[in-house]
PDB file of N, CA and C in Angstrom:
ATOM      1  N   UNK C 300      51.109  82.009-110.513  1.00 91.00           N
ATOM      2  CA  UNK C 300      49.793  82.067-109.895  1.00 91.00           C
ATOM      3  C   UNK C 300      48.901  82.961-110.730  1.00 91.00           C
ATOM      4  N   UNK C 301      47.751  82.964-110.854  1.00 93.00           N
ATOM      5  CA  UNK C 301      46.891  83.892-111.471  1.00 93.00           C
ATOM      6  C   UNK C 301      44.960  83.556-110.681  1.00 93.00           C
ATOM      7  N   UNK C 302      44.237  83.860-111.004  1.00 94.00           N
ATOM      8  CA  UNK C 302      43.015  83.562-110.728  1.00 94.00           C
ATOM      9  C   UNK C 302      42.323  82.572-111.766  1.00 94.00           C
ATOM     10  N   UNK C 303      41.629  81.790-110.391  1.00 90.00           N
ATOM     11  CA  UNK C 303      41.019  80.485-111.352  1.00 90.00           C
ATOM     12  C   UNK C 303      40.144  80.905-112.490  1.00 90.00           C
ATOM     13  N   UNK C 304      39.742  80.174-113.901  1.00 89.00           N
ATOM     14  CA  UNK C 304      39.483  80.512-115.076  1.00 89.00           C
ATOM     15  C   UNK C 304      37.376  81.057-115.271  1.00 89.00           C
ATOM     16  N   UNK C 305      36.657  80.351-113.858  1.00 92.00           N
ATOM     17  CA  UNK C 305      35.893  80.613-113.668  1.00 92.00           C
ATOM     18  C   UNK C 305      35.290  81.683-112.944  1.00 92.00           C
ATOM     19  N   UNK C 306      36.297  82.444-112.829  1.00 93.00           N
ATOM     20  CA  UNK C 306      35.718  83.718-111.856  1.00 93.00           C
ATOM     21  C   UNK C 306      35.925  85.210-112.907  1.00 93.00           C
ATOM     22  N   UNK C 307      35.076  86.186-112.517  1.00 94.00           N
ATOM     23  CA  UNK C 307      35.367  87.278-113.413  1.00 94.00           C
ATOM     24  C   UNK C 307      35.020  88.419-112.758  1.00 94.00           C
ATOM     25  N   UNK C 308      35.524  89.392-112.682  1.00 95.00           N
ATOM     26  CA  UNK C 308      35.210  90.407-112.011  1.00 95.00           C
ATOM     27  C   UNK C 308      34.530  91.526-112.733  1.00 95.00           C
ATOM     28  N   UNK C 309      33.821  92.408-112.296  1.00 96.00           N
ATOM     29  CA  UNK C 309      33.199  93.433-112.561  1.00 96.00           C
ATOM     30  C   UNK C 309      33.018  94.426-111.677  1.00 96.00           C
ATOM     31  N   UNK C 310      32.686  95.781-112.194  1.00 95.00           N
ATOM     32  CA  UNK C 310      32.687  96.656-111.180  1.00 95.00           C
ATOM     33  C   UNK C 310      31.344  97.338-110.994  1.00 95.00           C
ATOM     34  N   UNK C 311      30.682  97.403-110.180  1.00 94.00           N
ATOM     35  CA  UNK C 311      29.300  98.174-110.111  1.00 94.00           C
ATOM     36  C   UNK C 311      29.136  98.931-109.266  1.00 94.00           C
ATOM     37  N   UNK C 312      29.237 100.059-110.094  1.00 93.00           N
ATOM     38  CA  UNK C 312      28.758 101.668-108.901  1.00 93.00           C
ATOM     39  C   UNK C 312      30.303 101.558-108.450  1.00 93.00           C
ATOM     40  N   UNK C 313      30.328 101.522-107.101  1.00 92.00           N
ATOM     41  CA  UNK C 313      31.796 101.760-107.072  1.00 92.00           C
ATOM     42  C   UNK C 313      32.671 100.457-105.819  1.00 92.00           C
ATOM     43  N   UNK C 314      31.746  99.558-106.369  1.00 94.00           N
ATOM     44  CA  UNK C 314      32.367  98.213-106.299  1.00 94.00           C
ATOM     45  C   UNK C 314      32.674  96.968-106.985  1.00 94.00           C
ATOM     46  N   UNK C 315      33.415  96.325-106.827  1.00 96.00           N
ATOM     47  CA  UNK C 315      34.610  95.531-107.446  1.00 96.00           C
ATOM     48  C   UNK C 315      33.845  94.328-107.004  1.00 96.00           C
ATOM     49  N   UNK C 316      32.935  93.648-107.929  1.00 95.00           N
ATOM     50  CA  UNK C 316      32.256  92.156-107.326  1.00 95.00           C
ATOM     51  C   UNK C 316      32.820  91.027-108.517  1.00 95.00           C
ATOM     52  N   UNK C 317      33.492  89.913-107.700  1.00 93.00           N
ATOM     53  CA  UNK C 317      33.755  88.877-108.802  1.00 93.00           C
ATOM     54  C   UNK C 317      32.301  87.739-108.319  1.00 93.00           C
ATOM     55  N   UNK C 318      32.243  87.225-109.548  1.00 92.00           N
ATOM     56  CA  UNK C 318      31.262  86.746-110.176  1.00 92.00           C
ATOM     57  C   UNK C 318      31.715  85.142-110.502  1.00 92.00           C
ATOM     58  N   UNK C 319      31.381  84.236-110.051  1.00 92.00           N
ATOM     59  CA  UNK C 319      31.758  83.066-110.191  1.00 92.00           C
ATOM     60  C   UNK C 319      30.396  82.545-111.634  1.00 92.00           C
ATOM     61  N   UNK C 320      31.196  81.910-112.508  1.00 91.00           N
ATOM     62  CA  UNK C 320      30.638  81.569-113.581  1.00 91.00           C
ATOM     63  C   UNK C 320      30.639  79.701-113.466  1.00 91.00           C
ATOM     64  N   UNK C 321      30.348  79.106-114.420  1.00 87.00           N
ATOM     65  CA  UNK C 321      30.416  77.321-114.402  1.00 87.00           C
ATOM     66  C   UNK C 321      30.167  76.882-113.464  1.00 87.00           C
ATOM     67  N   UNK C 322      30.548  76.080-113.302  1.00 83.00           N
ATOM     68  CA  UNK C 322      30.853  75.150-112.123  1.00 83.00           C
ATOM     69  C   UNK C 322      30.661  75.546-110.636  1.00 83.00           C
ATOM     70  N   UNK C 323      31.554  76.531-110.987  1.00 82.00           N
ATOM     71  CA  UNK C 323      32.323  77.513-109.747  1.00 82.00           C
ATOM     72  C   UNK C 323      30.986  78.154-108.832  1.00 82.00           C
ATOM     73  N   UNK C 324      29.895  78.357-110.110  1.00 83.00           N
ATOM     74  CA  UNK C 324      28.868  79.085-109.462  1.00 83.00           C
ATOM     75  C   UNK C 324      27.963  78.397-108.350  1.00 83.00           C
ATOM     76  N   UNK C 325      28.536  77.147-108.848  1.00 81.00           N
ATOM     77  CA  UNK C 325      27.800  76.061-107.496  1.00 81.00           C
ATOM     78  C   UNK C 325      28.625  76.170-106.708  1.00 81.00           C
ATOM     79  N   UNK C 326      29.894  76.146-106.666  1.00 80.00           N
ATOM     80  CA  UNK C 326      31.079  76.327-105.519  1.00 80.00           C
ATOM     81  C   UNK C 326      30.449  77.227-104.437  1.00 80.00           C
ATOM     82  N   UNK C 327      30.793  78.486-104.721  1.00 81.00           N
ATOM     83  CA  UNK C 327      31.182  79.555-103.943  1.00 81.00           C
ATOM     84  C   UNK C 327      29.197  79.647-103.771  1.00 81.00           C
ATOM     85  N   UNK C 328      28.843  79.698-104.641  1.00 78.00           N
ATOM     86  CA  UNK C 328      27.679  79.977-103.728  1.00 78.00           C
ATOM     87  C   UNK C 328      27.013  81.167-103.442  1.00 78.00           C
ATOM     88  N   UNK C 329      27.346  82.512-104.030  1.00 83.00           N
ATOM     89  CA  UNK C 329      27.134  83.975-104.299  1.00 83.00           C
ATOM     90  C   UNK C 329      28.124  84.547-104.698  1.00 83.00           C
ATOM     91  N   UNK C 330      28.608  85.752-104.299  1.00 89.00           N
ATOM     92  CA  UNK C 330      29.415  86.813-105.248  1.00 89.00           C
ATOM     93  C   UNK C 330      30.024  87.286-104.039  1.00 89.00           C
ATOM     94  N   UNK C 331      31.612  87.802-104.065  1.00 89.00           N
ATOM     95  CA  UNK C 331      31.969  88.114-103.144  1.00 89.00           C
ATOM     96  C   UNK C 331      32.676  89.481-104.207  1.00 89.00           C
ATOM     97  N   UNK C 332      32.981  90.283-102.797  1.00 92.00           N
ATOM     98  CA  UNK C 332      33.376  91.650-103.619  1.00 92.00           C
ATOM     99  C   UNK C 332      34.721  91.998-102.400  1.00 92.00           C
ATOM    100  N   UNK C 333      35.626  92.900-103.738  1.00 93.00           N
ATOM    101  CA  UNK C 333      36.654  92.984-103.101  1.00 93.00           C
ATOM    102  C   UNK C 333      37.382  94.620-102.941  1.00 93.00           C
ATOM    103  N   UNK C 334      38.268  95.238-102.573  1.00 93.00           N
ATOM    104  CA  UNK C 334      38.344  97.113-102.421  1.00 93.00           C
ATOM    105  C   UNK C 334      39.191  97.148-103.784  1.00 93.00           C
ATOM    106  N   UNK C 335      39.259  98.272-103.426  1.00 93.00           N
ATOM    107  CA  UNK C 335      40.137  99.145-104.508  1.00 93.00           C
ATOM    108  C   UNK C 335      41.901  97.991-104.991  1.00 93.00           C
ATOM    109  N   UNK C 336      41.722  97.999-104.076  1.00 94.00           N
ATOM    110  CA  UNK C 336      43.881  97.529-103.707  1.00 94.00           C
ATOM    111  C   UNK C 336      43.275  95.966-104.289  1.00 94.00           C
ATOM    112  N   UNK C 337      42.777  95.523-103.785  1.00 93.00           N
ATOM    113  CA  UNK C 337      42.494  93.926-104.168  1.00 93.00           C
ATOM    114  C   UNK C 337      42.058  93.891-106.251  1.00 93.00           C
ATOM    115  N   UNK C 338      41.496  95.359-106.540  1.00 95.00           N
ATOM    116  CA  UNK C 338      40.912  94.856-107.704  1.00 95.00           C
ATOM    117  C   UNK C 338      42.533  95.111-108.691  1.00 95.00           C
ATOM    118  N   UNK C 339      43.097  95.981-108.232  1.00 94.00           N
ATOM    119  CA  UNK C 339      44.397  96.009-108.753  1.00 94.00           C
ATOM    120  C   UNK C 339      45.045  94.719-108.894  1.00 94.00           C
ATOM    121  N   UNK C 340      45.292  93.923-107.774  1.00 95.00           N
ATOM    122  CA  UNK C 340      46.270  92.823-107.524  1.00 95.00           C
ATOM    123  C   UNK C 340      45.133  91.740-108.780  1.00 95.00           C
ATOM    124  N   UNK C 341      43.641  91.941-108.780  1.00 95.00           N
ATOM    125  CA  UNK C 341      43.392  90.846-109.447  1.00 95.00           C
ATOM    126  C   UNK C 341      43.564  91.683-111.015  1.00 95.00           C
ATOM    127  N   UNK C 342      43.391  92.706-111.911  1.00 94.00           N
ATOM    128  CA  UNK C 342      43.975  92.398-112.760  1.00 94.00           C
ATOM    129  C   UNK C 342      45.822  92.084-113.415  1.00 94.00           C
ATOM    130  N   UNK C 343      46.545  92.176-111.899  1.00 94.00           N
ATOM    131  CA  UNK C 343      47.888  91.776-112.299  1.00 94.00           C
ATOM    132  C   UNK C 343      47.827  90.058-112.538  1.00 94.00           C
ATOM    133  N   UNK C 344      46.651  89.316-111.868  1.00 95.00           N
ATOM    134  CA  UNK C 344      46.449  87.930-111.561  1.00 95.00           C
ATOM    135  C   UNK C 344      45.700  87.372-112.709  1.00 95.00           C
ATOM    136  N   UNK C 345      44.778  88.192-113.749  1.00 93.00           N
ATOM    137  CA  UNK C 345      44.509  87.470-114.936  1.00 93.00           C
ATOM    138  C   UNK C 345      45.214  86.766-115.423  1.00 93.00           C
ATOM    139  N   UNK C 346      46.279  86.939-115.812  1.00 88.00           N
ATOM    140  CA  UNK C 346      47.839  86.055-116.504  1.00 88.00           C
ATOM    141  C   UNK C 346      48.714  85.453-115.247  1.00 88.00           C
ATOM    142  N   UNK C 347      49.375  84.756-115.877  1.00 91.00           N
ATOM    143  CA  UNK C 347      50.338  84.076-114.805  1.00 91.00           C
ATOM    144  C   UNK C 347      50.974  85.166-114.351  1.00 91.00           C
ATOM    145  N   UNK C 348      51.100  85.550-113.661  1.00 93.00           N
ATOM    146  CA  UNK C 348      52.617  86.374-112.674  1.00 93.00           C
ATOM    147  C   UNK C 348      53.017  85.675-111.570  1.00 93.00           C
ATOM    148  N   UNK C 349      53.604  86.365-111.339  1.00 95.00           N
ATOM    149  CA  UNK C 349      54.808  86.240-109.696  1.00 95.00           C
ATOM    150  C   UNK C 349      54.800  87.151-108.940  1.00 95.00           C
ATOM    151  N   UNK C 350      55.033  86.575-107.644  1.00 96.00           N
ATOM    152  CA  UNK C 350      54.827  87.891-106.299  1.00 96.00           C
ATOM    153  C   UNK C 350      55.375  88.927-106.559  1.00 96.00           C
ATOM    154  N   UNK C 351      56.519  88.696-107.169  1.00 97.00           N
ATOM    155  CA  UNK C 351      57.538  90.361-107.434  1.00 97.00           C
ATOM    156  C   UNK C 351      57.306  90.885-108.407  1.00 97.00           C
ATOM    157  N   UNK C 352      56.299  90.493-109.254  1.00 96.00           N
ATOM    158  CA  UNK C 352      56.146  91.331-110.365  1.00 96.00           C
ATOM    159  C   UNK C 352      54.795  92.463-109.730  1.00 96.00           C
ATOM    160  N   UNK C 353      53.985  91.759-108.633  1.00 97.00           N
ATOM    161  CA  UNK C 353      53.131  92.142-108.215  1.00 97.00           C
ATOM    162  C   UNK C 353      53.218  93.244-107.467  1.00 97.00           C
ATOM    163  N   UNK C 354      54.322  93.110-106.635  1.00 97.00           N
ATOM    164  CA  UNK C 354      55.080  93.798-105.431  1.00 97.00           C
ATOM    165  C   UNK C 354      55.696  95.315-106.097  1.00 97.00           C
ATOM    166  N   UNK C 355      56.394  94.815-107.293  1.00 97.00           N
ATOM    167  CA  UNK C 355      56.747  96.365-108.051  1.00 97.00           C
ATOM    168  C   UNK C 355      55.646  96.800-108.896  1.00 97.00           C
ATOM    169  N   UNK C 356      54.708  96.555-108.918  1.00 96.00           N
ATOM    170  CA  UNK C 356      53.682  97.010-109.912  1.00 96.00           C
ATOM    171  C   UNK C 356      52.662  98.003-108.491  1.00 96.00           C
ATOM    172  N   UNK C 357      52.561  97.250-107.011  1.00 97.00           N
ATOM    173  CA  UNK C 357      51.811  97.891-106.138  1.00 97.00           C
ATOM    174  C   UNK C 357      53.008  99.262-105.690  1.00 97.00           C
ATOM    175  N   UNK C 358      54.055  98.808-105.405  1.00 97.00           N
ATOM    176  CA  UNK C 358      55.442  99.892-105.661  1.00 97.00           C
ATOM    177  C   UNK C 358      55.357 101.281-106.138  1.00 97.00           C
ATOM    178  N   UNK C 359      54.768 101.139-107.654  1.00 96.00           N
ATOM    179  CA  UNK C 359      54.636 101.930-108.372  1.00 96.00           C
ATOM    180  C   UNK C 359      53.271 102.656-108.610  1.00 96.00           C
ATOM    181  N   UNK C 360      52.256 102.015-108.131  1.00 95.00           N
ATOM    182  CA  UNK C 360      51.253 103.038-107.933  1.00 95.00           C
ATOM    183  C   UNK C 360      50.648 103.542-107.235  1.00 95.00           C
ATOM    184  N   UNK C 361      51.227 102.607-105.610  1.00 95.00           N
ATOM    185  CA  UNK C 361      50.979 103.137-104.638  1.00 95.00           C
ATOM    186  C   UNK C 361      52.035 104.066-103.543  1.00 95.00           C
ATOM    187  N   UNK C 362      53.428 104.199-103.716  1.00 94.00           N
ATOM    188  CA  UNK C 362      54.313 104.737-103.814  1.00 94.00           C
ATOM    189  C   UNK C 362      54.847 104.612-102.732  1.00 94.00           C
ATOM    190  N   UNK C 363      54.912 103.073-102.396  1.00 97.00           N
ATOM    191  CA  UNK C 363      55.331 102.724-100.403  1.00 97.00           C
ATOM    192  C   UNK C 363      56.456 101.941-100.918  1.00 97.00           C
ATOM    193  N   UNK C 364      56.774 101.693 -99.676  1.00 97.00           N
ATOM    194  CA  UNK C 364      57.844 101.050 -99.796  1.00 97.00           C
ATOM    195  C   UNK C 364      57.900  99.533-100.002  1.00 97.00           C
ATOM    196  N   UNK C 365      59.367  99.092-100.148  1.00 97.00           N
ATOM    197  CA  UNK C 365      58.865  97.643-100.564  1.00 97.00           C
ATOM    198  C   UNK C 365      58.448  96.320 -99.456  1.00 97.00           C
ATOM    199  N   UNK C 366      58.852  96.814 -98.358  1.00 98.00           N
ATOM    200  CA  UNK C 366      58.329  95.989 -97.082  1.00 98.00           C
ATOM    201  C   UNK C 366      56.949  95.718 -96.995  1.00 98.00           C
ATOM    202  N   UNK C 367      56.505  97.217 -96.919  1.00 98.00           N
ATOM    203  CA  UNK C 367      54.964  97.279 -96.825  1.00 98.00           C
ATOM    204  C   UNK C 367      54.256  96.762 -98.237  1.00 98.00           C
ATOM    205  N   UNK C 368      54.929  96.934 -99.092  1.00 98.00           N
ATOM    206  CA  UNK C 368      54.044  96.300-100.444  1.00 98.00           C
ATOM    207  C   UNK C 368      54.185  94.523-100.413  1.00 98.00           C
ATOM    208  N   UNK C 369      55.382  93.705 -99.738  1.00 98.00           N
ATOM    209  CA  UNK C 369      55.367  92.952 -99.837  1.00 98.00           C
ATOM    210  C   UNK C 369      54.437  92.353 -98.441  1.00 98.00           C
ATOM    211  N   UNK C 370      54.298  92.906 -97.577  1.00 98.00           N
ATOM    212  CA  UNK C 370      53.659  92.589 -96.657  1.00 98.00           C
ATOM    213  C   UNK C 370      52.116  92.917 -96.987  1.00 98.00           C
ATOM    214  N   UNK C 371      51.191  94.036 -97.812  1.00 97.00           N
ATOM    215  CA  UNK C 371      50.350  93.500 -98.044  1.00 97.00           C
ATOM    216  C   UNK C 371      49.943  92.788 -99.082  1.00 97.00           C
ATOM    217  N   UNK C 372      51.034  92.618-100.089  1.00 97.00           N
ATOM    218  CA  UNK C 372      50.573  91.264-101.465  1.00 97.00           C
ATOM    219  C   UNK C 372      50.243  90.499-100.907  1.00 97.00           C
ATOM    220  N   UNK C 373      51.076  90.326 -99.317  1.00 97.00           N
ATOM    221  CA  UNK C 373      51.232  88.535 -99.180  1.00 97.00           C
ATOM    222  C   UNK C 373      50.113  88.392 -98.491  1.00 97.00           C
ATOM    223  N   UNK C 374      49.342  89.175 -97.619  1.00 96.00           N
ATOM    224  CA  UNK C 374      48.357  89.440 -96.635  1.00 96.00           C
ATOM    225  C   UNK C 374      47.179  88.947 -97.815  1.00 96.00           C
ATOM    226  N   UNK C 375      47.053  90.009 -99.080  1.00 95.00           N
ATOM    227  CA  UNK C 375      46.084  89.877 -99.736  1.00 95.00           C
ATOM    228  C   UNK C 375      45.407  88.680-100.789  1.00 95.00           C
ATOM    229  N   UNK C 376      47.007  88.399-101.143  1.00 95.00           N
ATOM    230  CA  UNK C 376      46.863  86.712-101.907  1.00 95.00           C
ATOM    231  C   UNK C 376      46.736  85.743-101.153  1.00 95.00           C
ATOM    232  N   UNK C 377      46.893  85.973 -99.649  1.00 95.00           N
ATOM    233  CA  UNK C 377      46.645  84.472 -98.936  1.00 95.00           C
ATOM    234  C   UNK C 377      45.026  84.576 -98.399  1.00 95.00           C
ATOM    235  N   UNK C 378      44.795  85.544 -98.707  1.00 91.00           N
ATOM    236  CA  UNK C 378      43.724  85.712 -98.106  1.00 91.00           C
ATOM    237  C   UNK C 378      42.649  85.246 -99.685  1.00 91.00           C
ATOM    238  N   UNK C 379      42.811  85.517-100.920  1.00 91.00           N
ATOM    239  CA  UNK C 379      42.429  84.977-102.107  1.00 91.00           C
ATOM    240  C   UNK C 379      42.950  83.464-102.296  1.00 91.00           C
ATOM    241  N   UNK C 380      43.594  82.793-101.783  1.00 91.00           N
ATOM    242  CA  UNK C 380      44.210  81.865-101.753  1.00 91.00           C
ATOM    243  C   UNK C 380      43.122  80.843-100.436  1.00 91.00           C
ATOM    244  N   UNK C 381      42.942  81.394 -99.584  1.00 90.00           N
ATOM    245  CA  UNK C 381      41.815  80.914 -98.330  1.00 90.00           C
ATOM    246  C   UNK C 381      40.799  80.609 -99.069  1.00 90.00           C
ATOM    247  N   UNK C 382      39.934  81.489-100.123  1.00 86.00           N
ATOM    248  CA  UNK C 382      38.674  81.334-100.525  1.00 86.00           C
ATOM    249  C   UNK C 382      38.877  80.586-102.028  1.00 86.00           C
ATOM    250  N   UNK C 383      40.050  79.998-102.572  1.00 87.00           N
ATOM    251  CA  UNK C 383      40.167  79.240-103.457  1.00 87.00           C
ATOM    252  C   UNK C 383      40.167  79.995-104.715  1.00 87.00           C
ATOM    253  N   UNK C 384      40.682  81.314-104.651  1.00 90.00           N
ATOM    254  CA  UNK C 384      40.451  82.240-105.843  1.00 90.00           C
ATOM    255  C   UNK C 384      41.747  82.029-106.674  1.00 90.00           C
ATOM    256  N   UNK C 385      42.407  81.632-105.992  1.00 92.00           N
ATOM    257  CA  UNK C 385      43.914  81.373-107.062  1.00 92.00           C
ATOM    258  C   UNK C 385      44.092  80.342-107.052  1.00 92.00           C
ATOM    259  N   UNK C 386      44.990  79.404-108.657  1.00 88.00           N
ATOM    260  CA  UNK C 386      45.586  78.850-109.393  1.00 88.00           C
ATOM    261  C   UNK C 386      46.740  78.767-108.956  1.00 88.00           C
ATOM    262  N   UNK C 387      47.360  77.377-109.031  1.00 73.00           N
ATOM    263  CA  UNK C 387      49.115  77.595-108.886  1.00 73.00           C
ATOM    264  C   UNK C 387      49.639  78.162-107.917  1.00 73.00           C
ATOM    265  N   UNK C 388      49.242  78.065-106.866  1.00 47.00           N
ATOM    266  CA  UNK C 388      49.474  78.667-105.724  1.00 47.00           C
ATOM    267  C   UNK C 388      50.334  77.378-105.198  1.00 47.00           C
TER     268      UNK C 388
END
Protein backbone atom coordinates (compact mmCIF):
# COMPACT_ATOMS: atom_id res chain seq x y z
CA UNK A 1 0.00 0.00 0.00
CA UNK A 2 1.40 3.50 -0.24
CA UNK A 3 -0.43 6.87 -1.22
CA UNK A 4 -1.90 7.56 -4.56
CA UNK A 5 0.82 9.27 -6.99
CA UNK A 6 -1.28 12.50 -7.19
CA UNK A 7 -1.38 13.72 -3.80
CA UNK A 8 1.51 15.55 -1.93
CA UNK A 9 1.77 16.79 1.26
CA UNK A 10 3.12 19.85 2.78
CA UNK A 11 3.35 21.47 5.93
CA UNK A 12 2.25 25.08 6.73
CA UNK A 13 2.74 26.84 9.99
CA UNK A 14 2.07 23.94 11.93
CA UNK A 15 -0.10 21.98 9.70
CA UNK A 16 0.20 18.97 7.60
CA UNK A 17 -2.13 19.82 4.32
CA UNK A 18 -2.04 17.29 1.36
CA UNK A 19 -2.57 18.86 -1.79
CA UNK A 20 -4.16 16.98 -4.56
CA UNK A 21 -2.33 17.69 -7.90
CA UNK A 22 -3.71 16.31 -11.77
CA UNK A 23 -6.53 14.89 -12.13
CA UNK A 24 -7.00 14.27 -8.56
CA UNK A 25 -7.44 18.03 -8.15
CA UNK A 26 -10.80 17.69 -9.79
CA UNK A 27 -11.45 14.63 -7.57
CA UNK A 28 -11.22 15.66 -4.14
CA UNK A 29 -12.14 19.02 -4.70
CA UNK A 30 -9.92 21.12 -2.00
CA UNK A 31 -7.17 20.20 0.39
CA UNK A 32 -7.63 18.19 3.29
CA UNK A 33 -5.18 18.30 6.24
CA UNK A 34 -4.09 15.77 8.52
CA UNK A 35 -2.25 15.76 12.64
CA UNK A 36 0.94 15.07 13.64
CA UNK A 37 0.52 10.94 13.87
CA UNK A 38 -1.17 10.85 10.37
CA UNK A 39 1.80 12.94 8.75
CA UNK A 40 4.17 10.27 10.10
CA UNK A 41 2.14 7.22 8.78
CA UNK A 42 2.04 9.25 5.35
CA UNK A 43 5.71 9.57 4.96
CA UNK A 44 6.09 5.70 5.84
CA UNK A 45 3.26 5.47 2.78
CA UNK A 46 5.35 7.34 0.04
CA UNK A 47 6.90 3.86 -0.97
CA UNK A 48 5.21 0.66 -0.90
CA UNK A 49 5.13 -0.71 2.72
CA UNK A 50 3.16 -3.01 4.86
CA UNK A 51 1.10 -2.65 8.00
CA UNK A 52 3.95 -4.09 10.12
CA UNK A 53 6.49 -2.21 8.91
CA UNK A 54 4.26 0.71 9.84
CA UNK A 55 3.23 -0.66 13.21
CA UNK A 56 7.09 -0.99 14.31
CA UNK A 57 8.13 2.22 12.94
CA UNK A 58 4.87 3.98 15.13
CA UNK A 59 6.40 1.39 18.02
CA UNK A 60 9.42 3.13 17.94
CA UNK A 61 8.66 6.63 18.08
CA UNK A 62 5.87 6.66 19.85
CA UNK A 63 6.84 4.16 22.52
CA UNK A 64 3.30 2.17 23.06
CA UNK A 65 2.68 -0.83 22.79
CA UNK A 66 1.99 -3.03 19.97
CA UNK A 67 -1.86 -3.45 20.38
CA UNK A 68 -2.37 0.12 20.57
CA UNK A 69 -0.05 0.87 17.58
CA UNK A 70 -1.78 -1.69 15.64
CA UNK A 71 -5.08 -0.51 16.58
CA UNK A 72 -4.38 2.99 15.60
CA UNK A 73 -2.51 2.19 12.05
CA UNK A 74 -5.54 0.35 11.31
CA UNK A 75 -8.02 3.14 12.57
CA UNK A 76 -5.83 5.64 10.59
CA UNK A 77 -5.30 3.87 7.14
CA UNK A 78 -8.91 2.97 6.90
CA UNK A 79 -9.81 6.07 7.49
CA UNK A 80 -7.15 7.28 4.38
CA UNK A 81 -8.43 4.41 2.62
CA UNK A 82 -12.40 5.98 3.02
CA UNK A 83 -11.21 9.20 1.27
CA UNK A 84 -9.34 7.25 -1.54
CA UNK A 85 -5.84 8.33 -0.37
CA UNK A 86 -4.29 4.91 -0.72
CA UNK A 87 -3.08 2.58 -3.49
CA UNK A 88 -3.14 -1.19 -3.19
CA UNK A 89 -5.19 -1.35 -0.53
Amino acid sequence: MKIRENLVLRKIGDEFIIIPTGFDAITYQGLMSIDKFGALLWHQLIQDTTFEHIVDKVIEIYDVDETTARRDVKSYLDLLNKYQVLENV
